[in-house]
PDB file of C-alpha atoms in Angstrom:
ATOM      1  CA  UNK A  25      92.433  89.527 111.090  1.00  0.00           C
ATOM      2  CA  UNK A  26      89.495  87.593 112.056  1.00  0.00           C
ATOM      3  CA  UNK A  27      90.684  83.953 111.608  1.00  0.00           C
ATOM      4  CA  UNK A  28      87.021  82.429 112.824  1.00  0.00           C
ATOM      5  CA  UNK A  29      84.802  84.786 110.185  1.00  0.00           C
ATOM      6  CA  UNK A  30      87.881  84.422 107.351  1.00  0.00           C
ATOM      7  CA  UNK A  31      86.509  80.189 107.892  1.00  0.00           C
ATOM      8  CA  UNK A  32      82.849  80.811 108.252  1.00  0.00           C
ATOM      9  CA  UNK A  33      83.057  82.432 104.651  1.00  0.00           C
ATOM     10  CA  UNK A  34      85.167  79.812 103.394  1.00  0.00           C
ATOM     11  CA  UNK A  35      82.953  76.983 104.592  1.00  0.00           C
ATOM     12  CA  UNK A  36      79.732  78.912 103.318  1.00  0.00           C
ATOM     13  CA  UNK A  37      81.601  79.365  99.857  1.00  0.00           C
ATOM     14  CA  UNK A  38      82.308  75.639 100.117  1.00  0.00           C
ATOM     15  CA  UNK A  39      78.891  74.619 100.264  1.00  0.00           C
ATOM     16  CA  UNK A  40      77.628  77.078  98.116  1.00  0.00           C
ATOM     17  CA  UNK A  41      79.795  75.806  95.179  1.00  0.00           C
ATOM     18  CA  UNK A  42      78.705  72.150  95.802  1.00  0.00           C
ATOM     19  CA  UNK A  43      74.964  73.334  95.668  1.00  0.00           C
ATOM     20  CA  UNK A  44      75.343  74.827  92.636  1.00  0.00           C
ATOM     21  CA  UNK A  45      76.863  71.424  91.388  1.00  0.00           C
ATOM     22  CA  UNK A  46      74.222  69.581  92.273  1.00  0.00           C
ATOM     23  CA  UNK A  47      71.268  72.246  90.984  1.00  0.00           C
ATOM     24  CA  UNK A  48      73.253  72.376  87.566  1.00  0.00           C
ATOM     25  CA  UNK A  49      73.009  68.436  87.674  1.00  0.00           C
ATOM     26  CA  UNK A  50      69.260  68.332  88.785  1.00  0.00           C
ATOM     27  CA  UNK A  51      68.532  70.610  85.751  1.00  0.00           C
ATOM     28  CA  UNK A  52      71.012  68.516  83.211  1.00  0.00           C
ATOM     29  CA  UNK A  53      69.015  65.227  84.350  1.00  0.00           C
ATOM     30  CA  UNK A  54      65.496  67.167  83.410  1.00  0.00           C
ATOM     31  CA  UNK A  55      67.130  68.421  80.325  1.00  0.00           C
ATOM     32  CA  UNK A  56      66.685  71.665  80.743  1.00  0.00           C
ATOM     33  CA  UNK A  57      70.004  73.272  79.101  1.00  0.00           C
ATOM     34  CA  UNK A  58      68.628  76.772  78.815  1.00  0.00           C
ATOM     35  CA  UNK A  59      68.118  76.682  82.290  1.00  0.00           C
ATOM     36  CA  UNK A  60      71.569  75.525  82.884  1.00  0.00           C
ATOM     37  CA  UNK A  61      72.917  78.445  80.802  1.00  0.00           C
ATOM     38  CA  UNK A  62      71.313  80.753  82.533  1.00  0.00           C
ATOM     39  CA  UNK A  63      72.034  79.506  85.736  1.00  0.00           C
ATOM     40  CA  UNK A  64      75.981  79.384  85.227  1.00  0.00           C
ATOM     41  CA  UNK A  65      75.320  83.021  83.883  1.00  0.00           C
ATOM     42  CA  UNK A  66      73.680  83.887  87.455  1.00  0.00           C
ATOM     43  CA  UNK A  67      76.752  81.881  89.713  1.00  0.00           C
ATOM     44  CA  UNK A  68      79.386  83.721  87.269  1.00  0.00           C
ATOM     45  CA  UNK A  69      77.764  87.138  87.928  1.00  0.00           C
ATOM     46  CA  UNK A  70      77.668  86.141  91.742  1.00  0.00           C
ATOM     47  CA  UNK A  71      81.281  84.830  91.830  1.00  0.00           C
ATOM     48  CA  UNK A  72      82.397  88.588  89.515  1.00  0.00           C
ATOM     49  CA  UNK A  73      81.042  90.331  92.586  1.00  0.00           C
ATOM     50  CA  UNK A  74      82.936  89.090  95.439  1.00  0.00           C
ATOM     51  CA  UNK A  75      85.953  89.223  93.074  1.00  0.00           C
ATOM     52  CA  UNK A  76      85.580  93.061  93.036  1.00  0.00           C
ATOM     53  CA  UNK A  77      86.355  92.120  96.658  1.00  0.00           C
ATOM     54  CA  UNK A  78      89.228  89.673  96.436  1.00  0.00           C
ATOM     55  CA  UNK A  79      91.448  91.992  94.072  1.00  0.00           C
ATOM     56  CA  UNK A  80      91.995  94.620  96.746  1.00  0.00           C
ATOM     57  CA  UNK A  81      95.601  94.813  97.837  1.00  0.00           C
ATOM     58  CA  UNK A  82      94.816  95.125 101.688  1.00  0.00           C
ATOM     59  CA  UNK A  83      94.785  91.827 102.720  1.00  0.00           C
ATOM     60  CA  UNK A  84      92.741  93.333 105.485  1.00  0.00           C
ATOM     61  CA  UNK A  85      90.651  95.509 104.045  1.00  0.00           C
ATOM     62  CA  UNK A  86      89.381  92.257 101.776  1.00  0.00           C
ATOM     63  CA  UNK A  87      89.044  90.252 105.163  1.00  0.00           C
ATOM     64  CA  UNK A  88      87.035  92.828 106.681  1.00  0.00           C
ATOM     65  CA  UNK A  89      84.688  93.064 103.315  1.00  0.00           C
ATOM     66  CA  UNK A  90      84.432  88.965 102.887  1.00  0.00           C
ATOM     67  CA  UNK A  91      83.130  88.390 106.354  1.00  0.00           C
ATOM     68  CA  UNK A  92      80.724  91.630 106.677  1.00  0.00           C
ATOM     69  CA  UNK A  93      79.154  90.265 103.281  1.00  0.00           C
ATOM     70  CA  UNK A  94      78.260  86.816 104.964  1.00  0.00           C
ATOM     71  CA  UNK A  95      77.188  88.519 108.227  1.00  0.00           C
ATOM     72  CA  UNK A  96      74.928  90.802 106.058  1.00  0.00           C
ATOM     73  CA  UNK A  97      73.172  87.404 104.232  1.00  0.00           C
ATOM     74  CA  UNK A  98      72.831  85.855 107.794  1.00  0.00           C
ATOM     75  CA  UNK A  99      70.150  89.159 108.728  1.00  0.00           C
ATOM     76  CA  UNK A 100      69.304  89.194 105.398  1.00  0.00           C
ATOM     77  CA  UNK A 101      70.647  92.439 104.795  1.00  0.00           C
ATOM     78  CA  UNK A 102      71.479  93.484 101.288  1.00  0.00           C
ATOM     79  CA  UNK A 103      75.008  94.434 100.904  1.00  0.00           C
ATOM     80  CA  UNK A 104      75.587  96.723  97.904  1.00  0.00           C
ATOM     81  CA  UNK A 105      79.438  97.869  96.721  1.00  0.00           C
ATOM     82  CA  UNK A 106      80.734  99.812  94.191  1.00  0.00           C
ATOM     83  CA  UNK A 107      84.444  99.384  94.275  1.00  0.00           C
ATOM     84  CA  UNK A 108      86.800 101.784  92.030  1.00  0.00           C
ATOM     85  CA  UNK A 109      90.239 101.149  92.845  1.00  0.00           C
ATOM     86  CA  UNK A 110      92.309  98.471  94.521  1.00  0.00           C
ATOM     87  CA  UNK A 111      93.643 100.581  97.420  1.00  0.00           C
ATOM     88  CA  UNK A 112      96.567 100.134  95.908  1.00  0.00           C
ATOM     89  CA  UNK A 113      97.710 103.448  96.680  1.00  0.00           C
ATOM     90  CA  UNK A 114      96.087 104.053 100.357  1.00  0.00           C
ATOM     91  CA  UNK A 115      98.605 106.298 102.647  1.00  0.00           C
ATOM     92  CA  UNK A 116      97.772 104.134 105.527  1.00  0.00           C
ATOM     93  CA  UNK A 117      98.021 100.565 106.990  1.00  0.00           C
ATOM     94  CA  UNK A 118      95.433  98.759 105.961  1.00  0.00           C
ATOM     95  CA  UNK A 119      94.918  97.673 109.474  1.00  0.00           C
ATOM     96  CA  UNK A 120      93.456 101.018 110.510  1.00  0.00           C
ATOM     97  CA  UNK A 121      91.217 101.144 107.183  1.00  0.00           C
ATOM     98  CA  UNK A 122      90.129  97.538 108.211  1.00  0.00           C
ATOM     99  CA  UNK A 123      88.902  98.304 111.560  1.00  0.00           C
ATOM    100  CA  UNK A 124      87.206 101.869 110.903  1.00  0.00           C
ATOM    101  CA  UNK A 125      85.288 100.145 108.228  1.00  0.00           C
ATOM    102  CA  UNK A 126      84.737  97.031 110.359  1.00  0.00           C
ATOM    103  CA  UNK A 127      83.589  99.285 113.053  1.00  0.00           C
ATOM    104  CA  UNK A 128      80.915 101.064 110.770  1.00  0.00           C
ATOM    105  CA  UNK A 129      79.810  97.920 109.157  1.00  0.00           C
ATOM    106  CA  UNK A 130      78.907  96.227 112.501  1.00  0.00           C
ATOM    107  CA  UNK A 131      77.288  99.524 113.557  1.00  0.00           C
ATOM    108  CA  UNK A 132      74.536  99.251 110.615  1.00  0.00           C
ATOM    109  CA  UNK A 133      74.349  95.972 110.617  1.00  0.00           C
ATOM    110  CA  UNK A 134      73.383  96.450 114.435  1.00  0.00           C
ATOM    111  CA  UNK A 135      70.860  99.133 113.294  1.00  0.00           C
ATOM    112  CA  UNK A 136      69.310  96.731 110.311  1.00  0.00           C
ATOM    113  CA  UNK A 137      69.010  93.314 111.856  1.00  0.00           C
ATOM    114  CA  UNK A 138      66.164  93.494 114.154  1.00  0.00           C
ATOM    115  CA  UNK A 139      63.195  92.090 111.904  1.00  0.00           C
ATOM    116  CA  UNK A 140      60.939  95.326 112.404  1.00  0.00           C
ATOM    117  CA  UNK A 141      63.016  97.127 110.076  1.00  0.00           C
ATOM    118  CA  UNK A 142      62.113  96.570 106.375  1.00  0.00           C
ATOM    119  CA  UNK A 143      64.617  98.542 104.433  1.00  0.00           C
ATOM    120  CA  UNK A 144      67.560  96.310 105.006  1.00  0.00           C
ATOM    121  CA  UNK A 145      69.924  97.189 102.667  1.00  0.00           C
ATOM    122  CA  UNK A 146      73.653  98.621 103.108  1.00  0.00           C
ATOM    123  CA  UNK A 147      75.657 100.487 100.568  1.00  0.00           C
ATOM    124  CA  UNK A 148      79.267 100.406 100.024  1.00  0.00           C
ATOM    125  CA  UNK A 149      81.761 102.654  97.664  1.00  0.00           C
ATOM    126  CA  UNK A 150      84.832 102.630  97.696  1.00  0.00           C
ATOM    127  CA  UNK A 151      86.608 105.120  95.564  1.00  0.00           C
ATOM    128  CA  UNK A 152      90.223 106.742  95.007  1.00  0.00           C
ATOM    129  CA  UNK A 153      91.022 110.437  94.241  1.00  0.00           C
ATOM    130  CA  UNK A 154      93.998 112.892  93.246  1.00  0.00           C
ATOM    131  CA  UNK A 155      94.835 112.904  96.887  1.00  0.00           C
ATOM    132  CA  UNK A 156      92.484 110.850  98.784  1.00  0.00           C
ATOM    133  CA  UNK A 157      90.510 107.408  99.209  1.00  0.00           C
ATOM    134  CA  UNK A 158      87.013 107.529 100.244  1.00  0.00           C
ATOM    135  CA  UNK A 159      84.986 104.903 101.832  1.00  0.00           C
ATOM    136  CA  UNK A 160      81.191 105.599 102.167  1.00  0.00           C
ATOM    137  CA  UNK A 161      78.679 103.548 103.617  1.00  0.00           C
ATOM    138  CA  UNK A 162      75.013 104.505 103.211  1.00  0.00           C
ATOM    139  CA  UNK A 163      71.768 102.667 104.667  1.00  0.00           C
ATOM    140  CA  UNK A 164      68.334 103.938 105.149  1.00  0.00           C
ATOM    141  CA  UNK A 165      67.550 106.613 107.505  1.00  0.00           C
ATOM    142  CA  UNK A 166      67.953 106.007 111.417  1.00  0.00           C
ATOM    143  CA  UNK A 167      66.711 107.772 114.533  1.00  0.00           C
ATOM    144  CA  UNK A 168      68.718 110.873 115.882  1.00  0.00           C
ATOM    145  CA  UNK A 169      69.428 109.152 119.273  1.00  0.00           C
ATOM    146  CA  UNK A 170      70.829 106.478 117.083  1.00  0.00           C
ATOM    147  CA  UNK A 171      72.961 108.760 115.434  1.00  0.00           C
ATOM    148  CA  UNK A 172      74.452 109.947 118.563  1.00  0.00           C
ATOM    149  CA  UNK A 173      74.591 106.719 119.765  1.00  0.00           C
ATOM    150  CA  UNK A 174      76.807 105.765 116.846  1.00  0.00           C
ATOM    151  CA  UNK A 175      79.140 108.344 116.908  1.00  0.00           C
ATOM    152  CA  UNK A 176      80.233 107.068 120.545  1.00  0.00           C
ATOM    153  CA  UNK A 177      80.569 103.763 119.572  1.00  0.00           C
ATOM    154  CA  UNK A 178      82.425 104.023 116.655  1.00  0.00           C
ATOM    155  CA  UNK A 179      84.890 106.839 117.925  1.00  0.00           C
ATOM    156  CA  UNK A 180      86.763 106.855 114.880  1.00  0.00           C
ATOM    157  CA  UNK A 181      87.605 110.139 114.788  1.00  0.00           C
ATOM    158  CA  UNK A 182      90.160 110.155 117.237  1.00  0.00           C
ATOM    159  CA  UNK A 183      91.497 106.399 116.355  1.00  0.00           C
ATOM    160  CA  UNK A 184      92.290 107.907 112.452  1.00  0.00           C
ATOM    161  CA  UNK A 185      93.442 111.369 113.327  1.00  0.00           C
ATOM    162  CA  UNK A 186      97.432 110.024 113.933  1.00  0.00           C
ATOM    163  CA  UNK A 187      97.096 108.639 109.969  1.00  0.00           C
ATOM    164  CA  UNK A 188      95.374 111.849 108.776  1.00  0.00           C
ATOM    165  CA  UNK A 189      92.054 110.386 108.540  1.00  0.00           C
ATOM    166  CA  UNK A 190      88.810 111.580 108.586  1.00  0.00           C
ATOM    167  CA  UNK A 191      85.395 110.251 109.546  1.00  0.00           C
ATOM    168  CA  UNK A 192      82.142 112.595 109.207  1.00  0.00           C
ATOM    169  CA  UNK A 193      78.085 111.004 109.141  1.00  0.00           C
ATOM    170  CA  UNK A 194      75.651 112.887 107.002  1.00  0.00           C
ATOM    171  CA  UNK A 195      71.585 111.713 108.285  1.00  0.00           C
ATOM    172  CA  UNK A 196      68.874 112.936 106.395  1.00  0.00           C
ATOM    173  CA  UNK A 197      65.247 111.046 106.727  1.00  0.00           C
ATOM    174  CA  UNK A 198      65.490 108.849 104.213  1.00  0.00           C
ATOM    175  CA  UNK A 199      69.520 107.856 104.965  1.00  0.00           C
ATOM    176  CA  UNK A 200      72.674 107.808 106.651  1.00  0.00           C
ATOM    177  CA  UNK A 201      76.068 107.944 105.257  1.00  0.00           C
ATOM    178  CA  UNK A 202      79.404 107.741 106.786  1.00  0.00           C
ATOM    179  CA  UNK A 203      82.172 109.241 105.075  1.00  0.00           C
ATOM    180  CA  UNK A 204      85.777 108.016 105.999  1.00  0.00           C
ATOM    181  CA  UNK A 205      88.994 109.599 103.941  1.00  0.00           C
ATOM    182  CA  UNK A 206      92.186 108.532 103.584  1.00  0.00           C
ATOM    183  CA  UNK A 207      95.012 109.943 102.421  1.00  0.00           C
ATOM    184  CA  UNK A 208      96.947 108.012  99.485  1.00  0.00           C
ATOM    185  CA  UNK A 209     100.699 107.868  98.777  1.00  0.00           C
ATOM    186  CA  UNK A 210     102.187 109.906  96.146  1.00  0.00           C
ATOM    187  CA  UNK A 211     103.282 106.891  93.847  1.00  0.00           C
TER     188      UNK A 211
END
């Protein structure tokens, strides 16, 4: 686990909470209580997404997830996630989910940050079947040198075959997606 990132997001959550203190206060001494109810509304809609986050059950998985959110807001990357299921059930450590998803994370993020690119935006699902987990990350369209380039670095393939993992990339021209499967326990 990344002890160093696991802090950075804890300090950044910090100061975020005392901002919003003190904006809710600078609105109560204008007397502007609609705008204070609407504001609370927009932190407790903000604090229900990262808790999609926080209720996973791989301690991991949720480390990996907290910290590539706050790297995405430091290149002003949009980080998207739609998350179905706890991972409750995932066949495999969570240490090996952790680091192929780490590993694809820092690869887009890579792709997105330089300021030339305008479509900086990053989509996570995370979803549980019959048999399987999937994790797919989507972001707009890259190059196909990129691709290839990718592919090398991430070398997941071999790194999740020993859990029965799979890892396949799907480009088209307007995105790339990288599928990784899991397999889940039978309980």
């Amino acid at each position: 686990m990344e002890i160093k990132g696991l802090l950075e997001v804890i300090q950044v959550q910090r100061h975020d909470f005392l901002n919003h203190l003190q904006v809710i206060s600078g609105l109560l001494q204008l007397n502007k209580a609609d705008r204070v109810r609407d504001y609370i509304g927009q932190v407790c809609s903000e604090y229900e997404r990262l808790s999609r986050i926080t209720r996973l059950k791989s301690d991991e998985v949720k480390a990996v997830l907290l910290i590539a959110n706050l790297e995405a807001a430091k290149v002003q990357v949009e980080f998207f996630y739609d998350i179905q299921t706890n991972l409750a059930h995932l066949g495999v450590p969570g240490q090996v989910v952790a680091t192929a998803l780490d590993r694809c994370i820092k690869h887009a993020l890579k792709f997105l940050a330089p300021p030339q690119i305008t479509d900086r935006r990053i989509k996570l699902s995370i979803a549980e079947g019959e048999r399987k987990t999937t994790i797919k990350l989507g972001f707009p369209g890259v190059p196909a040198d990129i691709v290839k380039d990718a592919n090398q670095q991430m070398a997941l393939t071999q790194y999740m075959a020993p859990y029965e993992g799979t890892v396949k990339l799907a480009v088209t021209e307007k995105e790339a997606e990288i599928y990784m499967i899991f397999p889940k326990t039978s309980a």
